[in-house]
């Protein structure tokens, strides 16, 4: 035997003996996840551990190739699975197998007030992610709606922490059953797009805990989210992606989060903070981590080469590396290395049905003096549809939530299918969806489109106006905020002139944000639609024609004027913030504190244009006499609130019963009332159902900054039961002792 052969035999004996003495626990999916993590860590070099902690592609972070531990493949999120993007630049890859279902935007999901639909959403989008081989879906988003100017509100779940908390949990639970992690975003205080990368938010602890954190806490503790995305902005002078208080004290310390913290793309700014303040994976918009494109430079990321050097020099303890690598390995075992996950499905009939079911329940009937629903039997009715949104692909644009859809039913097509006799006029145009940019539409163009539409309106029996916002820059779009509260492209003038030409006008706007309605008194019906995705036209047409009885309720208030909101009445320091003279150092104070949305409007006795929780139906619901199992609540106890609801109209429909708590005796300022529970109930004509709500002391509490804990002050509270925040049907006293 020559020397070489002897050496090979000796080497294989060694390899075999290594494998025999050290069971590969990390590969054993019957072993406990923490044992797998420990085993994998024990086999890895420091370089391999560091490689787990940063991007090595636009939407991928590394595994451990030597050990057969796969990478993590990520995708936006949150309304469907985004088309494939090139490995190392931002162009779409041009694949032909990545067209997906567009699910309704999260604002729309929130407007359903139906947690079962949230579960269906999570399940369906999870199956699409799975089919596309994704391990982490970048969503859902639960930043609170603080101002209607925020360009990204359409990706979030409204202004109320109770609504957002209840709705986010089933989405995450069902999504993750597919072996796909939710990445809840953007943690925390990313409530505007202007200066999003730098603005330093100053907010009271009370507002933080009562308004801005609850939905994230629910996502982590009840939803069991496997990952969370840090926000771009700063809080207390530190970027949220490596913010000690947010990530170490609150997320891991107070909430016990065991998943991975992922940066927003380009959201890391400092190796020391990233090392020490709880960040696990650094993703980037560009290959040098931040602002400009360079050659393959992922090694330059803050959590790559510089972190490794700091570890070697003893600046950062090894414990930080092991903790981060453990968090990422846990995420890998739950997702990419999960052998028991389903295969998923893409753009399937089931997913279209799911998208339709969600969209059907999302549309909000805001005003109806009897013109709706339209009768499809009246085939000789001359219908004029006006508005760019009737024909526009609203799945395109808006930033990272942009979707390439396999199918899309526009409102115009769907209405034509139902009525045949439909004419169309654009009325206005808006230009292309361009991130951070906008097309300026010449005045003569707007004038001639408006005049054409108004002329046609005079000859029609009914005008259906389908406008609103869209996903262009400075509208409902990431990276910029809206410039004004009014509808853009002179739609106010257009709607007013259309209404003057034809009083039978239905305004059915599509947006993810509130807007002014100077024409409200001139029109007999207003329908609020949202970015409803693939099935938008079908759902809108079914609501307008009464095949679907509307049951959506607003997840945020429509103030009459922007200044009615405390976020705006306090001036620039509150929104959008102020800078130094050279434009640097943007910062802001949340002077509105806990008085966000209806909490502020009610405290200031300002009537909204459309209240939070509002939504009409084609039938009529009557609330019966509510009762409490007992009128006194004590610490650790609970009482049951019972509310009978009847459908006294002629159509089947669904009502959202909302329970608000009012604390009239508090020693600290509190909102007039706050949503604490809700339930959606489906009733046939003549049917009555009785709803039960568990009321416990946590629903009466406020966050006491001095003790850093929730506090209930003994005394009388009121439970207000209603169909919106301003339509309260009954009040019951409840004493806390
Ligand atoms: C957005 C994130 C998104 C990421 C990846 C960022 O600009 O803020 O929400 O998930 O890009 O596309």
Tab-separated table of C-alpha atoms in Angstrom, residues 225-490:
chain	number	residue	atom	x	y	z
A	225	UNK	CA	-43.452	35.995	16.111
A	226	UNK	CA	-40.121	34.425	15.164
A	227	UNK	CA	-38.569	37.670	13.965
A	228	UNK	CA	-39.030	41.400	14.233
A	229	UNK	CA	-37.715	44.242	12.077
A	230	UNK	CA	-36.097	47.269	13.665
A	231	UNK	CA	-37.316	50.659	12.473
A	232	UNK	CA	-35.230	53.226	10.587
A	233	UNK	CA	-35.817	56.117	12.997
A	234	UNK	CA	-34.114	56.916	16.265
A	235	UNK	CA	-35.534	56.790	19.748
A	236	UNK	CA	-33.738	58.464	22.637
A	237	UNK	CA	-30.859	59.288	20.322
A	238	UNK	CA	-30.171	55.690	19.249
A	239	UNK	CA	-31.292	54.075	16.021
A	240	UNK	CA	-34.153	51.677	16.643
A	241	UNK	CA	-32.296	48.811	14.929
A	242	UNK	CA	-29.738	48.809	17.735
A	243	UNK	CA	-31.575	50.572	20.476
A	244	UNK	CA	-30.783	49.287	23.935
A	245	UNK	CA	-34.042	50.262	25.530
A	246	UNK	CA	-36.275	48.912	22.749
A	247	UNK	CA	-34.416	45.701	22.030
A	248	UNK	CA	-32.606	44.690	25.205
A	249	UNK	CA	-34.803	46.133	27.956
A	250	UNK	CA	-38.267	45.852	26.446
A	251	UNK	CA	-38.292	43.279	23.635
A	252	UNK	CA	-36.092	40.650	25.243
A	253	UNK	CA	-36.163	41.747	28.881
A	254	UNK	CA	-39.820	42.542	29.449
A	255	UNK	CA	-41.420	40.458	26.703
A	256	UNK	CA	-39.071	37.456	26.587
A	257	UNK	CA	-38.665	37.515	22.788
A	258	UNK	CA	-36.569	34.529	21.627
A	259	UNK	CA	-36.573	35.233	17.898
A	260	UNK	CA	-34.222	37.228	15.700
A	261	UNK	CA	-34.053	41.010	15.386
A	262	UNK	CA	-33.515	41.973	11.749
A	263	UNK	CA	-32.671	45.507	10.673
A	264	UNK	CA	-34.741	47.430	8.230
A	265	UNK	CA	-32.731	47.570	5.015
A	266	UNK	CA	-29.787	49.850	5.739
A	267	UNK	CA	-31.044	50.512	9.261
A	268	UNK	CA	-27.775	49.687	11.074
A	269	UNK	CA	-25.353	52.544	11.655
A	270	UNK	CA	-22.850	51.503	14.276
A	271	UNK	CA	-20.953	48.309	15.008
A	272	UNK	CA	-20.676	48.884	18.753
A	273	UNK	CA	-24.374	49.490	19.221
A	274	UNK	CA	-25.241	46.645	16.857
A	275	UNK	CA	-22.925	44.346	18.823
A	276	UNK	CA	-24.206	45.217	22.252
A	277	UNK	CA	-27.834	46.271	21.813
A	278	UNK	CA	-29.601	43.145	20.677
A	279	UNK	CA	-29.431	43.247	16.869
A	280	UNK	CA	-29.101	39.830	15.197
A	281	UNK	CA	-29.201	40.231	11.417
A	282	UNK	CA	-28.099	43.282	9.463
A	283	UNK	CA	-29.755	43.664	6.082
A	284	UNK	CA	-28.937	46.447	3.651
A	285	UNK	CA	-30.188	48.486	0.798
A	286	UNK	CA	-26.744	48.652	-0.756
A	287	UNK	CA	-23.758	46.415	-0.569
A	288	UNK	CA	-21.729	48.755	1.591
A	289	UNK	CA	-24.570	48.607	4.068
A	290	UNK	CA	-25.928	52.051	3.597
A	291	UNK	CA	-26.013	54.708	1.000
A	292	UNK	CA	-24.345	53.869	-2.271
A	293	UNK	CA	-23.746	50.904	-4.506
A	294	UNK	CA	-20.294	49.302	-4.458
A	295	UNK	CA	-18.942	45.941	-5.527
A	296	UNK	CA	-19.764	42.847	-3.513
A	297	UNK	CA	-19.206	44.436	-0.139
A	298	UNK	CA	-21.294	42.541	2.355
A	299	UNK	CA	-18.115	41.912	4.320
A	300	UNK	CA	-18.088	45.633	5.142
A	301	UNK	CA	-21.406	45.527	6.953
A	302	UNK	CA	-21.329	46.692	10.558
A	303	UNK	CA	-22.091	43.167	11.742
A	304	UNK	CA	-19.567	41.584	9.352
A	305	UNK	CA	-15.854	42.406	9.162
A	306	UNK	CA	-15.863	45.273	11.694
A	307	UNK	CA	-17.700	43.152	14.253
A	308	UNK	CA	-15.365	40.194	13.736
A	309	UNK	CA	-12.362	42.489	14.192
A	310	UNK	CA	-13.868	43.875	17.395
A	311	UNK	CA	-14.453	40.363	18.711
A	312	UNK	CA	-10.857	39.438	17.953
A	313	UNK	CA	-9.607	42.561	19.678
A	314	UNK	CA	-11.709	41.795	22.726
A	315	UNK	CA	-13.839	44.941	22.333
A	316	UNK	CA	-17.048	42.910	22.166
A	317	UNK	CA	-17.508	39.860	24.371
A	318	UNK	CA	-17.956	36.446	22.709
A	319	UNK	CA	-21.224	36.145	24.575
A	320	UNK	CA	-22.737	38.738	22.211
A	321	UNK	CA	-21.712	36.623	19.232
A	322	UNK	CA	-23.105	33.416	20.695
A	323	UNK	CA	-26.377	35.055	21.667
A	324	UNK	CA	-26.857	36.499	18.171
A	325	UNK	CA	-25.872	33.296	16.394
A	326	UNK	CA	-28.224	31.335	18.660
A	327	UNK	CA	-31.111	33.646	17.777
A	328	UNK	CA	-30.439	33.204	14.065
A	329	UNK	CA	-30.009	29.430	14.335
A	330	UNK	CA	-33.323	29.221	16.192
A	331	UNK	CA	-34.926	31.109	13.301
A	332	UNK	CA	-33.280	28.761	10.789
A	333	UNK	CA	-34.469	25.624	12.622
A	334	UNK	CA	-37.997	27.043	12.701
A	335	UNK	CA	-38.034	27.882	9.006
A	336	UNK	CA	-35.462	26.948	6.379
A	337	UNK	CA	-34.394	23.818	8.253
A	338	UNK	CA	-37.889	22.731	9.215
A	339	UNK	CA	-38.487	19.416	7.448
A	340	UNK	CA	-42.162	19.267	8.358
A	341	UNK	CA	-43.406	22.336	6.595
A	342	UNK	CA	-46.060	22.157	3.884
A	343	UNK	CA	-45.293	22.830	0.218
A	344	UNK	CA	-47.655	25.776	-0.176
A	345	UNK	CA	-49.467	27.084	-3.255
A	346	UNK	CA	-49.303	30.176	-5.443
A	347	UNK	CA	-52.108	32.269	-6.953
A	348	UNK	CA	-54.521	29.397	-6.375
A	349	UNK	CA	-58.336	29.632	-6.537
A	350	UNK	CA	-58.374	29.190	-2.741
A	351	UNK	CA	-56.135	32.216	-2.341
A	352	UNK	CA	-58.279	34.313	-4.672
A	353	UNK	CA	-61.302	33.288	-2.609
A	354	UNK	CA	-59.475	34.230	0.575
A	355	UNK	CA	-58.498	37.613	-0.879
A	356	UNK	CA	-62.111	38.153	-1.977
A	357	UNK	CA	-63.532	37.176	1.425
A	358	UNK	CA	-61.220	39.641	3.169
A	359	UNK	CA	-61.892	42.394	0.644
A	360	UNK	CA	-65.676	41.878	0.886
A	361	UNK	CA	-65.627	42.554	4.602
A	362	UNK	CA	-63.180	45.439	4.388
A	363	UNK	CA	-65.149	47.923	2.304
A	364	UNK	CA	-66.724	50.598	4.516
A	365	UNK	CA	-70.049	52.200	3.678
A	366	UNK	CA	-69.486	55.661	5.152
A	367	UNK	CA	-72.617	57.451	3.965
A	368	UNK	CA	-75.768	56.258	2.218
A	369	UNK	CA	-78.924	58.230	1.845
A	370	UNK	CA	-80.586	55.334	0.036
A	371	UNK	CA	-78.994	55.352	-3.429
A	372	UNK	CA	-77.068	52.163	-2.651
A	373	UNK	CA	-77.159	49.309	-3.395
A	374	UNK	CA	-77.525	49.700	-7.138
A	375	UNK	CA	-79.976	47.380	-8.811
A	376	UNK	CA	-78.273	45.151	-11.383
A	377	UNK	CA	-81.690	44.253	-12.818
A	378	UNK	CA	-81.982	47.798	-14.146
A	379	UNK	CA	-79.927	47.007	-17.230
A	380	UNK	CA	-81.105	50.113	-19.083
A	381	UNK	CA	-79.605	52.338	-16.378
A	382	UNK	CA	-76.884	54.502	-17.916
A	383	UNK	CA	-73.884	54.261	-15.608
A	384	UNK	CA	-70.870	56.517	-15.869
A	385	UNK	CA	-67.727	55.487	-14.035
A	386	UNK	CA	-65.238	58.305	-13.415
A	387	UNK	CA	-61.789	58.145	-11.879
A	388	UNK	CA	-58.362	56.765	-12.598
A	389	UNK	CA	-58.536	54.198	-9.813
A	390	UNK	CA	-61.287	52.369	-11.694
A	391	UNK	CA	-58.703	51.114	-14.182
A	392	UNK	CA	-55.367	51.403	-12.438
A	393	UNK	CA	-53.228	48.519	-11.227
A	394	UNK	CA	-52.972	49.590	-7.610
A	395	UNK	CA	-50.781	46.626	-6.703
A	396	UNK	CA	-47.902	48.389	-8.371
A	397	UNK	CA	-45.861	51.032	-6.564
A	398	UNK	CA	-45.963	52.094	-2.935
A	399	UNK	CA	-42.402	50.919	-2.265
A	400	UNK	CA	-41.408	47.551	-0.865
A	401	UNK	CA	-44.978	46.209	-0.724
A	402	UNK	CA	-45.184	46.410	-4.541
A	403	UNK	CA	-46.616	43.225	-6.048
A	404	UNK	CA	-46.515	41.491	-9.407
A	405	UNK	CA	-49.952	39.955	-9.676
A	406	UNK	CA	-51.047	37.057	-11.771
A	407	UNK	CA	-54.575	38.452	-12.147
A	408	UNK	CA	-56.299	41.646	-11.237
A	409	UNK	CA	-59.960	42.525	-11.599
A	410	UNK	CA	-60.331	46.285	-11.966
A	411	UNK	CA	-63.461	48.028	-10.661
A	412	UNK	CA	-64.391	49.113	-14.198
A	413	UNK	CA	-64.208	45.551	-15.580
A	414	UNK	CA	-66.194	44.169	-12.669
A	415	UNK	CA	-68.898	46.838	-13.009
A	416	UNK	CA	-69.091	46.279	-16.764
A	417	UNK	CA	-69.615	42.565	-16.132
A	418	UNK	CA	-72.570	43.339	-13.894
A	419	UNK	CA	-74.212	46.153	-15.845
A	420	UNK	CA	-73.022	45.972	-19.431
A	421	UNK	CA	-74.074	49.559	-20.090
A	422	UNK	CA	-71.159	51.427	-18.539
A	423	UNK	CA	-69.263	54.380	-19.946
A	424	UNK	CA	-65.996	55.550	-18.522
A	425	UNK	CA	-64.102	58.807	-18.174
A	426	UNK	CA	-60.810	59.232	-16.373
A	427	UNK	CA	-61.643	62.640	-14.864
A	428	UNK	CA	-58.015	63.148	-13.838
A	429	UNK	CA	-54.639	61.489	-14.258
A	430	UNK	CA	-51.811	61.120	-11.789
A	431	UNK	CA	-48.714	59.868	-13.591
A	432	UNK	CA	-46.575	56.834	-12.912
A	433	UNK	CA	-45.911	55.185	-9.554
A	434	UNK	CA	-42.375	56.350	-8.834
A	435	UNK	CA	-40.689	55.902	-5.488
A	436	UNK	CA	-39.799	59.273	-3.954
A	437	UNK	CA	-40.796	61.166	-7.113
A	438	UNK	CA	-43.947	62.508	-8.691
A	439	UNK	CA	-45.101	63.513	-12.135
A	440	UNK	CA	-46.510	67.018	-12.441
A	441	UNK	CA	-49.747	66.943	-14.417
A	442	UNK	CA	-50.264	70.070	-16.553
A	443	UNK	CA	-53.346	72.103	-15.660
A	444	UNK	CA	-54.836	71.995	-19.205
A	445	UNK	CA	-54.770	68.199	-19.067
A	446	UNK	CA	-56.645	68.132	-15.732
A	447	UNK	CA	-59.111	70.739	-17.021
A	448	UNK	CA	-59.937	68.850	-20.174
A	449	UNK	CA	-60.330	65.505	-18.385
A	450	UNK	CA	-62.583	67.128	-15.789
A	451	UNK	CA	-64.723	68.871	-18.386
A	452	UNK	CA	-65.119	65.679	-20.371
A	453	UNK	CA	-66.247	63.735	-17.269
A	454	UNK	CA	-68.657	66.469	-16.135
A	455	UNK	CA	-70.190	66.612	-19.627
A	456	UNK	CA	-70.781	62.845	-19.606
A	457	UNK	CA	-72.170	63.007	-16.051
A	458	UNK	CA	-75.039	65.192	-17.268
A	459	UNK	CA	-76.190	62.404	-19.592
A	460	UNK	CA	-75.869	59.513	-17.127
A	461	UNK	CA	-78.453	58.094	-14.715
A	462	UNK	CA	-75.831	57.312	-12.085
A	463	UNK	CA	-72.203	58.364	-11.648
A	464	UNK	CA	-69.823	56.070	-9.774
A	465	UNK	CA	-66.695	57.966	-8.840
A	466	UNK	CA	-63.657	55.773	-8.179
A	467	UNK	CA	-60.711	57.945	-7.200
A	468	UNK	CA	-58.819	58.598	-3.991
A	469	UNK	CA	-55.090	58.213	-3.519
A	470	UNK	CA	-52.738	55.786	-5.223
A	471	UNK	CA	-49.256	54.386	-4.738
A	472	UNK	CA	-47.304	57.178	-6.425
A	473	UNK	CA	-44.564	59.000	-4.545
A	474	UNK	CA	-45.999	61.451	-1.977
A	475	UNK	CA	-49.281	59.502	-1.850
A	476	UNK	CA	-49.708	56.105	-0.179
A	477	UNK	CA	-46.085	55.247	-0.743
A	478	UNK	CA	-43.032	54.363	1.275
A	479	UNK	CA	-40.194	56.877	1.800
A	480	UNK	CA	-42.267	60.069	1.485
A	481	UNK	CA	-45.275	61.517	3.260
A	482	UNK	CA	-48.317	63.067	1.628
A	483	UNK	CA	-48.049	66.788	1.034
A	484	UNK	CA	-51.678	67.633	1.784
A	485	UNK	CA	-54.781	66.251	3.457
A	486	UNK	CA	-57.031	66.977	0.488
A	487	UNK	CA	-57.317	64.559	-2.387
A	488	UNK	CA	-54.657	65.189	-5.042
A	489	UNK	CA	-55.000	66.064	-8.735
A	490	UNK	CA	-57.865	68.460	-8.038
